[in-house]
PDB file of C-alpha atoms in Angstrom:
ATOM      1  CA  MET A   1       3.590  -0.652  -1.850  1.00 93.00           C
ATOM      2  CA  LEU A   2       2.815   2.794  -2.953  1.00 93.00           C
ATOM      3  CA  ASP A   3       4.723   2.290  -6.067  1.00 94.00           C
ATOM      4  CA  GLY A   4       3.026  -1.078  -6.875  1.00 94.00           C
ATOM      5  CA  TYR A   5      -0.499   0.027  -6.052  1.00 95.00           C
ATOM      6  CA  PHE A   6      -0.484   3.536  -7.818  1.00 95.00           C
ATOM      7  CA  ARG A   7       2.072   3.280 -10.125  1.00 96.00           C
ATOM      8  CA  ALA A   8       1.927  -0.173 -11.051  1.00 95.00           C
ATOM      9  CA  THR A   9       5.669  -0.595 -10.777  1.00 93.00           C
ATOM     10  CA  ASN A  10       7.790  -2.966  -8.758  1.00 93.00           C
ATOM     11  CA  GLU A  11       4.922  -5.184  -7.969  1.00 95.00           C
ATOM     12  CA  PRO A  12       6.336  -8.582  -6.940  1.00 96.00           C
ATOM     13  CA  ALA A  13       5.469 -11.687  -8.682  1.00 95.00           C
ATOM     14  CA  SER A  14       5.857 -13.435  -5.458  1.00 97.00           C
ATOM     15  CA  PHE A  15       7.458 -12.979  -2.043  1.00 98.00           C
ATOM     16  CA  ARG A  16      10.533 -14.646  -0.282  1.00 98.00           C
ATOM     17  CA  ILE A  17      10.983 -15.275   3.211  1.00 98.00           C
ATOM     18  CA  ALA A  18      14.699 -15.033   4.567  1.00 98.00           C
ATOM     19  CA  LEU A  19      15.883 -15.919   7.939  1.00 98.00           C
ATOM     20  CA  LEU A  20      18.304 -13.555   9.544  1.00 98.00           C
ATOM     21  CA  VAL A  21      21.090 -13.793  12.238  1.00 97.00           C
ATOM     22  CA  PRO A  22      20.951 -11.495  15.256  1.00 96.00           C
ATOM     23  CA  GLN A  23      21.776  -8.068  13.942  1.00 96.00           C
ATOM     24  CA  THR A  24      20.378  -4.457  14.261  1.00 96.00           C
ATOM     25  CA  LEU A  25      17.839  -3.776  11.663  1.00 96.00           C
ATOM     26  CA  THR A  26      15.865  -0.480  11.377  1.00 93.00           C
ATOM     27  CA  LYS A  27      12.863   0.847   9.149  1.00 92.00           C
ATOM     28  CA  ALA A  28      15.817   2.157   6.681  1.00 92.00           C
ATOM     29  CA  THR A  29      17.068  -1.470   6.081  1.00 94.00           C
ATOM     30  CA  ALA A  30      16.288  -1.761   2.397  1.00 94.00           C
ATOM     31  CA  THR A  31      17.359  -4.778   0.612  1.00 97.00           C
ATOM     32  CA  ILE A  32      18.652  -8.389   1.416  1.00 98.00           C
ATOM     33  CA  SER A  33      22.253  -7.024   0.594  1.00 97.00           C
ATOM     34  CA  ASP A  34      21.916  -4.959   3.943  1.00 97.00           C
ATOM     35  CA  VAL A  35      21.433  -7.920   6.235  1.00 98.00           C
ATOM     36  CA  THR A  36      23.113 -11.361   6.937  1.00 98.00           C
ATOM     37  CA  GLN A  37      21.192 -14.309   6.461  1.00 98.00           C
ATOM     38  CA  ILE A  38      21.621 -17.547   8.299  1.00 98.00           C
ATOM     39  CA  ALA A  39      24.149 -19.907   6.768  1.00 97.00           C
ATOM     40  CA  ALA A  40      22.677 -21.809   3.709  1.00 96.00           C
ATOM     41  CA  SER A  41      22.695 -25.376   5.138  1.00 94.00           C
ATOM     42  CA  GLY A  42      20.682 -27.908   6.751  1.00 95.00           C
ATOM     43  CA  GLY A  43      17.592 -27.239   4.228  1.00 93.00           C
ATOM     44  CA  TYR A  44      17.887 -23.334   4.290  1.00 97.00           C
ATOM     45  CA  THR A  45      18.258 -21.924   0.836  1.00 97.00           C
ATOM     46  CA  ALA A  46      19.632 -18.217   0.919  1.00 98.00           C
ATOM     47  CA  VAL A  47      17.246 -15.631  -0.522  1.00 98.00           C
ATOM     48  CA  ASN A  48      18.591 -14.222  -3.535  1.00 97.00           C
ATOM     49  CA  GLY A  49      16.502 -12.943  -6.128  1.00 96.00           C
ATOM     50  CA  ALA A  50      14.244 -15.695  -7.232  1.00 96.00           C
ATOM     51  CA  THR A  51      15.760 -18.414  -4.732  1.00 97.00           C
ATOM     52  CA  GLY A  52      14.610 -18.899  -1.213  1.00 97.00           C
ATOM     53  CA  LEU A  53      11.335 -19.935   0.274  1.00 97.00           C
ATOM     54  CA  THR A  54       8.456 -18.569  -1.666  1.00 97.00           C
ATOM     55  CA  LEU A  55       5.284 -16.986  -0.431  1.00 97.00           C
ATOM     56  CA  ALA A  56       2.681 -16.647  -3.185  1.00 97.00           C
ATOM     57  CA  ARG A  57       1.296 -13.135  -4.051  1.00 97.00           C
ATOM     58  CA  SER A  58      -2.299 -14.249  -3.610  1.00 97.00           C
ATOM     59  CA  ALA A  59      -4.896 -15.283  -1.351  1.00 96.00           C
ATOM     60  CA  ALA A  60      -2.640 -18.665  -0.866  1.00 96.00           C
ATOM     61  CA  GLY A  61       0.228 -16.685   0.473  1.00 97.00           C
ATOM     62  CA  TRP A  62      -1.736 -13.989   2.373  1.00 97.00           C
ATOM     63  CA  ASP A  63      -4.900 -15.777   3.690  1.00 94.00           C
ATOM     64  CA  ALA A  64      -6.757 -12.982   5.074  1.00 95.00           C
ATOM     65  CA  ILE A  65      -7.120  -9.270   4.839  1.00 96.00           C
ATOM     66  CA  THR A  66      -9.233  -7.140   7.410  1.00 96.00           C
ATOM     67  CA  GLU A  67     -10.390  -3.514   7.383  1.00 94.00           C
ATOM     68  CA  ASN A  68     -10.689  -2.173  11.013  1.00 92.00           C
ATOM     69  CA  THR A  69     -12.764   1.072  10.612  1.00 90.00           C
ATOM     70  CA  VAL A  70     -12.750   1.434  14.482  1.00 91.00           C
ATOM     71  CA  LEU A  71      -9.162   1.816  15.202  1.00 91.00           C
ATOM     72  CA  ASN A  72      -8.299   2.606  11.559  1.00 91.00           C
ATOM     73  CA  TYR A  73      -5.853   0.093  10.433  1.00 93.00           C
ATOM     74  CA  VAL A  74      -5.836  -2.848   7.878  1.00 95.00           C
ATOM     75  CA  THR A  75      -4.305  -6.373   8.728  1.00 95.00           C
ATOM     76  CA  VAL A  76      -3.005  -8.816   6.183  1.00 96.00           C
ATOM     77  CA  ALA A  77      -2.357 -12.281   7.730  1.00 97.00           C
ATOM     78  CA  MET A  78       0.358 -14.342   6.261  1.00 97.00           C
ATOM     79  CA  ALA A  79       0.122 -17.956   5.621  1.00 97.00           C
ATOM     80  CA  ASP A  80       2.525 -20.260   7.541  1.00 96.00           C
ATOM     81  CA  ALA A  81       5.874 -20.325   6.283  1.00 96.00           C
ATOM     82  CA  LYS A  82       7.740 -23.657   6.875  1.00 96.00           C
ATOM     83  CA  PHE A  83      11.390 -24.254   6.722  1.00 97.00           C
ATOM     84  CA  LEU A  84      12.155 -28.056   6.589  1.00 96.00           C
ATOM     85  CA  SER A  85      15.482 -29.240   7.747  1.00 96.00           C
ATOM     86  CA  THR A  86      17.715 -31.541   6.254  1.00 96.00           C
ATOM     87  CA  GLY A  87      20.180 -31.676   9.159  1.00 95.00           C
ATOM     88  CA  LYS A  88      20.957 -29.043  11.675  1.00 95.00           C
ATOM     89  CA  MET A  89      19.872 -25.661  10.494  1.00 97.00           C
ATOM     90  CA  PRO A  90      21.794 -23.725  10.133  1.00 96.00           C
ATOM     91  CA  ALA A  91      24.584 -26.259  10.114  1.00 95.00           C
ATOM     92  CA  THR A  92      27.148 -23.532  11.039  1.00 95.00           C
ATOM     93  CA  GLY A  93      27.044 -20.018  12.245  1.00 96.00           C
ATOM     94  CA  GLU A  94      24.359 -18.089  14.009  1.00 97.00           C
ATOM     95  CA  SER A  95      21.058 -18.982  14.551  1.00 97.00           C
ATOM     96  CA  ALA A  96      17.977 -17.019  13.035  1.00 97.00           C
ATOM     97  CA  ARG A  97      16.758 -14.260  15.170  1.00 98.00           C
ATOM     98  CA  TRP A  98      14.601 -12.532  12.606  1.00 98.00           C
ATOM     99  CA  ALA A  99      12.530 -13.386   9.545  1.00 97.00           C
ATOM    100  CA  ALA A 100      12.470 -11.103   6.520  1.00 98.00           C
ATOM    101  CA  ILE A 101       9.586 -10.709   4.105  1.00 98.00           C
ATOM    102  CA  CYS A 102      11.057  -9.894   0.827  1.00 98.00           C
ATOM    103  CA  ASP A 103       9.953  -9.397  -2.749  1.00 97.00           C
ATOM    104  CA  ALA A 104      11.808 -11.438  -5.611  1.00 96.00           C
ATOM    105  CA  ALA A 105      13.811  -8.509  -7.150  1.00 96.00           C
ATOM    106  CA  THR A 106      17.543  -8.635  -7.253  1.00 96.00           C
ATOM    107  CA  PRO A 107      18.611  -7.600  -4.684  1.00 97.00           C
ATOM    108  CA  ASN A 108      15.329  -8.254  -2.885  1.00 97.00           C
ATOM    109  CA  ASN A 109      13.724  -5.353  -1.155  1.00 97.00           C
ATOM    110  CA  ILE A 110      12.863  -6.107   2.382  1.00 97.00           C
ATOM    111  CA  ILE A 111       9.104  -5.333   2.841  1.00 96.00           C
ATOM    112  CA  ALA A 112       8.589  -6.275   6.568  1.00 96.00           C
ATOM    113  CA  ILE A 113      10.701  -7.769   9.324  1.00 96.00           C
ATOM    114  CA  ILE A 114       9.392 -10.392  11.915  1.00 96.00           C
ATOM    115  CA  ASP A 115      10.847 -10.693  15.261  1.00 96.00           C
ATOM    116  CA  LEU A 116      11.577 -14.254  16.083  1.00 96.00           C
ATOM    117  CA  GLU A 117      11.992 -13.362  19.742  1.00 95.00           C
ATOM    118  CA  PHE A 118      15.185 -15.361  20.544  1.00 96.00           C
ATOM    119  CA  PRO A 119      17.670 -17.277  18.174  1.00 96.00           C
ATOM    120  CA  ARG A 120      16.143 -20.272  16.669  1.00 95.00           C
ATOM    121  CA  ASP A 121      17.467 -23.192  15.019  1.00 94.00           C
ATOM    122  CA  VAL A 122      16.456 -26.737  13.961  1.00 95.00           C
ATOM    123  CA  PRO A 123      18.484 -29.348  15.752  1.00 94.00           C
ATOM    124  CA  VAL A 124      17.900 -32.506  13.533  1.00 94.00           C
ATOM    125  CA  SER A 125      16.608 -33.568   9.983  1.00 96.00           C
ATOM    126  CA  GLY A 126      12.864 -33.534   9.323  1.00 96.00           C
ATOM    127  CA  TRP A 127      11.972 -30.926  11.839  1.00 96.00           C
ATOM    128  CA  GLU A 128      10.362 -27.813  10.859  1.00 95.00           C
ATOM    129  CA  LEU A 129      10.871 -24.200  11.709  1.00 96.00           C
ATOM    130  CA  THR A 130       7.444 -22.597  11.129  1.00 96.00           C
ATOM    131  CA  ILE A 131       6.508 -18.925  11.277  1.00 96.00           C
ATOM    132  CA  GLU A 132       2.832 -18.880  11.824  1.00 94.00           C
ATOM    133  CA  ASN A 133      -0.212 -16.551  12.543  1.00 88.00           C
ATOM    134  CA  THR A 134       2.014 -13.604  11.238  1.00 94.00           C
ATOM    135  CA  THR A 135       0.062 -10.367  10.592  1.00 95.00           C
ATOM    136  CA  LEU A 136       1.077  -7.042   9.114  1.00 95.00           C
ATOM    137  CA  VAL A 137      -0.612  -4.325  10.398  1.00 94.00           C
ATOM    138  CA  ILE A 138      -0.867  -1.066   7.995  1.00 91.00           C
ATOM    139  CA  GLY A 139      -2.015   2.175   9.569  1.00 82.00           C
ATOM    140  CA  ILE A 140      -3.896   5.058   7.959  1.00 64.00           C
ATOM    141  CA  ILE A 141      -2.261   8.319   7.225  1.00 55.00           C
TER     142      ILE A 141
ATOM    143  CA  MET B   1      -3.250  17.983   2.984  1.00 67.00           C
ATOM    144  CA  GLY B   2      -4.936  14.604   2.400  1.00 88.00           C
ATOM    145  CA  PHE B   3      -5.392  10.984   3.901  1.00 93.00           C
ATOM    146  CA  MET B   4      -5.983   7.533   2.695  1.00 95.00           C
ATOM    147  CA  THR B   5      -9.150   5.867   3.833  1.00 95.00           C
ATOM    148  CA  ASN B   6      -9.166   2.387   5.517  1.00 95.00           C
ATOM    149  CA  ARG B   7     -10.897   1.097   2.313  1.00 96.00           C
ATOM    150  CA  GLY B   8      -7.872   2.707   0.299  1.00 96.00           C
ATOM    151  CA  VAL B   9      -5.143   1.031   2.577  1.00 95.00           C
ATOM    152  CA  LYS B  10      -7.370  -2.274   2.205  1.00 96.00           C
ATOM    153  CA  ALA B  11      -7.500  -2.186  -1.456  1.00 97.00           C
ATOM    154  CA  MET B  12      -3.634  -1.300  -1.589  1.00 96.00           C
ATOM    155  CA  ALA B  13      -2.744  -4.177   0.598  1.00 96.00           C
ATOM    156  CA  ASN B  14      -4.928  -6.541  -1.315  1.00 97.00           C
ATOM    157  CA  THR B  15      -3.322  -5.455  -4.673  1.00 97.00           C
ATOM    158  CA  TYR B  16       0.234  -5.726  -3.256  1.00 96.00           C
ATOM    159  CA  PHE B  17       0.083  -8.697  -1.402  1.00 96.00           C
ATOM    160  CA  ARG B  18      -2.862 -10.574  -2.891  1.00 96.00           C
ATOM    161  CA  ALA B  19      -2.884  -9.482  -6.318  1.00 96.00           C
ATOM    162  CA  ASP B  20      -6.522  -9.309  -6.002  1.00 95.00           C
ATOM    163  CA  ALA B  21      -8.238  -8.865  -9.193  1.00 94.00           C
ATOM    164  CA  THR B  22     -11.196  -6.740  -7.951  1.00 94.00           C
ATOM    165  CA  ASP B  23      -9.104  -4.248  -5.970  1.00 95.00           C
ATOM    166  CA  THR B  24      -6.328  -3.789  -8.470  1.00 96.00           C
ATOM    167  CA  PRO B  25      -7.644  -0.820 -10.638  1.00 96.00           C
ATOM    168  CA  THR B  26      -6.889  -0.097 -14.273  1.00 96.00           C
ATOM    169  CA  THR B  27      -6.937   3.588 -13.543  1.00 97.00           C
ATOM    170  CA  PHE B  28      -7.887   5.952 -10.942  1.00 98.00           C
ATOM    171  CA  ARG B  29     -10.220   8.887 -11.139  1.00 98.00           C
ATOM    172  CA  MET B  30     -10.302  12.284  -9.197  1.00 98.00           C
ATOM    173  CA  ALA B  31     -13.993  13.529  -8.071  1.00 98.00           C
ATOM    174  CA  LEU B  32     -14.970  16.851  -6.637  1.00 98.00           C
ATOM    175  CA  VAL B  33     -17.709  16.449  -3.938  1.00 98.00           C
ATOM    176  CA  THR B  34     -19.329  19.001  -1.736  1.00 98.00           C
ATOM    177  CA  SER B  35     -19.409  19.410   2.083  1.00 98.00           C
ATOM    178  CA  ALA B  36     -22.904  17.942   2.378  1.00 97.00           C
ATOM    179  CA  VAL B  37     -21.155  14.513   3.555  1.00 98.00           C
ATOM    180  CA  VAL B  38     -17.703  15.194   5.007  1.00 98.00           C
ATOM    181  CA  PRO B  39     -15.492  12.312   3.699  1.00 98.00           C
ATOM    182  CA  THR B  40     -13.738  10.414   6.644  1.00 96.00           C
ATOM    183  CA  VAL B  41     -11.169   7.530   6.904  1.00 95.00           C
ATOM    184  CA  ASP B  42     -14.263   5.299   7.082  1.00 95.00           C
ATOM    185  CA  THR B  43     -15.638   6.519   4.006  1.00 97.00           C
ATOM    186  CA  ALA B  44     -15.626   3.675   1.649  1.00 97.00           C
ATOM    187  CA  LEU B  45     -17.635   4.280  -1.412  1.00 98.00           C
ATOM    188  CA  LEU B  46     -18.013   7.522  -3.805  1.00 98.00           C
ATOM    189  CA  SER B  47     -21.682   6.616  -3.488  1.00 98.00           C
ATOM    190  CA  GLU B  48     -21.454   7.846   0.132  1.00 98.00           C
ATOM    191  CA  LEU B  49     -20.640  11.360  -0.891  1.00 98.00           C
ATOM    192  CA  THR B  50     -22.284  14.157  -2.969  1.00 98.00           C
ATOM    193  CA  GLN B  51     -20.435  15.095  -6.195  1.00 98.00           C
ATOM    194  CA  ILE B  52     -20.800  18.594  -7.635  1.00 98.00           C
ATOM    195  CA  ALA B  53     -23.112  18.968 -10.538  1.00 98.00           C
ATOM    196  CA  THR B  54     -22.077  17.575 -13.768  1.00 97.00           C
ATOM    197  CA  GLY B  55     -21.519  20.029 -16.705  1.00 97.00           C
ATOM    198  CA  ASN B  56     -19.494  23.314 -17.396  1.00 97.00           C
ATOM    199  CA  GLY B  57     -16.246  21.457 -17.074  1.00 97.00           C
ATOM    200  CA  TYR B  58     -17.068  18.815 -14.720  1.00 98.00           C
ATOM    201  CA  THR B  59     -17.910  15.244 -15.714  1.00 98.00           C
ATOM    202  CA  THR B  60     -19.421  13.090 -12.810  1.00 98.00           C
ATOM    203  CA  VAL B  61     -17.054  10.372 -11.837  1.00 98.00           C
ATOM    204  CA  THR B  62     -18.171   6.816 -12.398  1.00 97.00           C
ATOM    205  CA  SER B  63     -16.296   3.500 -12.974  1.00 94.00           C
ATOM    206  CA  GLY B  64     -15.761   4.609 -16.639  1.00 93.00           C
ATOM    207  CA  ALA B  65     -16.080   8.126 -16.749  1.00 97.00           C
ATOM    208  CA  GLY B  66     -14.576  11.475 -15.101  1.00 97.00           C
ATOM    209  CA  LEU B  67     -11.044  12.806 -14.773  1.00 98.00           C
ATOM    210  CA  ALA B  68      -8.671   9.886 -15.210  1.00 97.00           C
ATOM    211  CA  VAL B  69      -5.299   9.488 -13.109  1.00 98.00           C
ATOM    212  CA  GLU B  70      -3.438   6.956 -14.851  1.00 98.00           C
ATOM    213  CA  ARG B  71      -2.118   4.095 -12.665  1.00 97.00           C
ATOM    214  CA  SER B  72       1.376   4.595 -13.933  1.00 97.00           C
ATOM    215  CA  SER B  73       4.281   7.071 -13.430  1.00 97.00           C
ATOM    216  CA  VAL B  74       2.343   9.454 -15.626  1.00 97.00           C
ATOM    217  CA  GLY B  75      -0.584   9.491 -13.122  1.00 97.00           C
ATOM    218  CA  PHE B  76       1.797   9.475 -10.156  1.00 97.00           C
ATOM    219  CA  ASP B  77       4.773  11.202 -11.334  1.00 95.00           C
ATOM    220  CA  THR B  78       7.052  11.133  -8.385  1.00 95.00           C
ATOM    221  CA  ILE B  79       7.422   8.562  -5.387  1.00 95.00           C
ATOM    222  CA  THR B  80       9.944   9.299  -2.618  1.00 94.00           C
ATOM    223  CA  GLN B  81      11.401   7.239   0.237  1.00 92.00           C
ATOM    224  CA  ASP B  82      12.269   9.342   3.393  1.00 92.00           C
ATOM    225  CA  ASP B  83      14.516   7.141   5.756  1.00 91.00           C
ATOM    226  CA  THR B  84      14.901  10.048   7.915  1.00 92.00           C
ATOM    227  CA  ASN B  85      11.206  10.421   8.994  1.00 90.00           C
ATOM    228  CA  ASN B  86      10.378   6.659   8.041  1.00 90.00           C
ATOM    229  CA  ARG B  87       7.810   7.358   5.418  1.00 90.00           C
ATOM    230  CA  ALA B  88       7.246   7.356   1.607  1.00 92.00           C
ATOM    231  CA  PHE B  89       4.919   9.364  -0.503  1.00 91.00           C
ATOM    232  CA  VAL B  90       3.633   9.358  -4.109  1.00 95.00           C
ATOM    233  CA  GLN B  91       2.786  12.565  -5.821  1.00 96.00           C
ATOM    234  CA  ILE B  92       0.085  12.772  -8.165  1.00 97.00           C
ATOM    235  CA  LYS B  93       0.287  14.526 -11.561  1.00 97.00           C
ATOM    236  CA  ASP B  94      -1.215  18.095 -11.602  1.00 97.00           C
ATOM    237  CA  LEU B  95      -4.905  17.990 -12.352  1.00 98.00           C
ATOM    238  CA  THR B  96      -7.069  20.727 -13.887  1.00 98.00           C
ATOM    239  CA  TRP B  97     -10.669  21.290 -14.284  1.00 98.00           C
ATOM    240  CA  THR B  98     -11.495  24.468 -16.487  1.00 98.00           C
ATOM    241  CA  ALA B  99     -14.888  25.951 -16.039  1.00 98.00           C
ATOM    242  CA  SER B 100     -17.181  26.466 -19.117  1.00 97.00           C
ATOM    243  CA  GLY B 101     -19.679  28.536 -17.335  1.00 97.00           C
ATOM    244  CA  THR B 102     -20.488  28.864 -13.661  1.00 96.00           C
ATOM    245  CA  PHE B 103     -18.626  25.858 -11.853  1.00 98.00           C
ATOM    246  CA  PRO B 104     -20.295  24.087 -10.460  1.00 98.00           C
ATOM    247  CA  ALA B 105     -23.305  24.129 -13.079  1.00 97.00           C
ATOM    248  CA  SER B 106     -25.611  24.147 -10.098  1.00 97.00           C
ATOM    249  CA  GLY B 107     -25.967  23.230  -6.344  1.00 97.00           C
ATOM    250  CA  ASN B 108     -23.350  23.440  -3.807  1.00 97.00           C
ATOM    251  CA  PRO B 109     -19.561  24.169  -4.365  1.00 98.00           C
ATOM    252  CA  ALA B 110     -16.617  21.691  -4.457  1.00 98.00           C
ATOM    253  CA  ARG B 111     -14.924  21.288  -1.137  1.00 98.00           C
ATOM    254  CA  TYR B 112     -13.150  17.892  -1.319  1.00 98.00           C
ATOM    255  CA  ALA B 113     -11.202  16.023  -3.926  1.00 98.00           C
ATOM    256  CA  VAL B 114     -11.489  12.361  -3.622  1.00 98.00           C
ATOM    257  CA  LEU B 115      -9.439   9.838  -5.433  1.00 98.00           C
ATOM    258  CA  VAL B 116     -11.324   6.624  -6.405  1.00 98.00           C
ATOM    259  CA  ASP B 117     -10.793   3.373  -8.101  1.00 98.00           C
ATOM    260  CA  ASP B 118     -12.675   2.033 -11.146  1.00 96.00           C
ATOM    261  CA  GLU B 119     -14.562  -0.455  -9.687  1.00 96.00           C
ATOM    262  CA  ALA B 120     -18.338  -0.722 -10.676  1.00 96.00           C
ATOM    263  CA  SER B 121     -19.244   1.284  -7.448  1.00 97.00           C
ATOM    264  CA  PRO B 122     -15.819   3.309  -7.024  1.00 98.00           C
ATOM    265  CA  GLN B 123     -13.932   2.893  -3.789  1.00 98.00           C
ATOM    266  CA  VAL B 124     -12.671   6.104  -2.205  1.00 98.00           C
ATOM    267  CA  ILE B 125      -8.946   5.600  -1.847  1.00 97.00           C
ATOM    268  CA  ALA B 126      -7.817   9.040  -0.602  1.00 97.00           C
ATOM    269  CA  VAL B 127      -9.278  12.336   0.319  1.00 97.00           C
ATOM    270  CA  PHE B 128      -7.984  15.871  -0.068  1.00 97.00           C
ATOM    271  CA  ASP B 129      -9.478  19.191   1.649  1.00 97.00           C
ATOM    272  CA  LEU B 130      -9.588  21.928  -0.689  1.00 97.00           C
ATOM    273  CA  GLY B 131      -9.457  24.355   2.018  1.00 96.00           C
ATOM    274  CA  ASN B 132     -12.528  26.153   1.439  1.00 97.00           C
ATOM    275  CA  ASP B 133     -15.618  25.920  -0.860  1.00 98.00           C
ATOM    276  CA  VAL B 134     -14.726  26.249  -4.443  1.00 98.00           C
ATOM    277  CA  THR B 135     -16.570  27.923  -7.223  1.00 98.00           C
ATOM    278  CA  LEU B 136     -15.348  29.163 -10.555  1.00 98.00           C
ATOM    279  CA  VAL B 137     -16.359  31.468 -13.378  1.00 97.00           C
ATOM    280  CA  ASN B 138     -16.228  30.753 -16.969  1.00 98.00           C
ATOM    281  CA  GLY B 139     -12.810  30.122 -18.208  1.00 97.00           C
ATOM    282  CA  GLN B 140     -11.049  29.925 -14.685  1.00 98.00           C
ATOM    283  CA  PRO B 141      -9.315  26.752 -13.857  1.00 98.00           C
ATOM    284  CA  LEU B 142      -9.144  24.722 -10.577  1.00 98.00           C
ATOM    285  CA  ILE B 143      -5.660  22.997 -10.495  1.00 98.00           C
ATOM    286  CA  LEU B 144      -4.882  20.352  -8.051  1.00 97.00           C
ATOM    287  CA  GLN B 145      -0.850  20.695  -7.730  1.00 96.00           C
ATOM    288  CA  ASN B 146       1.556  18.580  -6.226  1.00 93.00           C
ATOM    289  CA  TYR B 147      -1.026  16.460  -4.314  1.00 95.00           C
ATOM    290  CA  SER B 148       0.634  13.594  -2.409  1.00 94.00           C
ATOM    291  CA  ILE B 149      -0.318  10.525  -0.462  1.00 93.00           C
ATOM    292  CA  THR B 150       1.948   9.410   2.386  1.00 89.00           C
ATOM    293  CA  GLY B 151       2.502   6.235   3.978  1.00 84.00           C
ATOM    294  CA  THR B 152       4.378   5.427   7.020  1.00 79.00           C
ATOM    295  CA  ASN B 153       5.478   2.599   8.993  1.00 72.00           C
TER     296      ASN B 153
END
C-alpha cells in the first residue's frame, strides 16, 4: 500500500479473493505461492495472476471507507464476495479455513487474510459461500 | 521521527483499494510550519497549520506550488519490507531549502515539516518534528535527510 500510494508502483488493477485450506499463516506470508488453496473444483477457480474471483479496485469493490479520529484508525469495508458452487465445493481435499485478499500480480501478493473461523465447504450445487461484512482496519503510526 | 495522520492513512487506503480519483495525488509537497499550531494525527488540512513566511528560499505550499516530492521512486527512493518486525517503510528523497537571506523571511521559525498531497486544499499526509525551532542565515541549507514513513500491521 505504501508502494502504491507514495510511489505509484505496484498499484493493483483489481483484487482477487482466494480460499485457503487450514494452514499456518503469518504476517510474513507474502504471495499466493506461499499458501495452499482449496481444490479448484465445484465452482472454485484458483487464484493465479488474473484468474480467480475478482474484487474491483473501486468504490464497488470497497463500498465504504471511514476515518476514526478518536481511536486513530481507518476502516475499509469490502463488498460481499460470493463463491457460487457448481457441485460440492471443494469437490476434493480440505475445506476452506481462510480467505486471502490478493492483488492481481503474478504471483499474487497477499494483502490481507480473513479468518473463516472453521473449515467451510458448500455441499451442493447452486449454494453460495459468501464472505460478507468484512472490514480492514488500518492503524496509525 | 514522523507519523502519518488519520487523513493520510485514509487517503492512502482510498487510493490503494478504491482508486479514488480525488485522493490519488499527482505529486506530494513538503511544507514547513511553525509551532503556533502543533500538528497531530487528527490534523487533516494544511490550512489548519501555520506555514513559515514565504520568501528567502521558502515558497508557500499550495496545491500547485512549493517543494515537490514526486509520487514515484524518485520522490520516495527506498521502500523496505521488514518481516522480523512486521512493518514496512518508505523513505523520502533528501529535501533541501537554501536560505537566501534570513530564513524564515519573517515571523516564527520552522518546527515541523508536513507532507501534503495536491488537492485544492492540501491534505496533511505525514508530519515530521524537526526537533527544535529552525532558523537559517543567508546561504545555509535546511536538509531533510533519510526521512521515512512507517506502516505496520
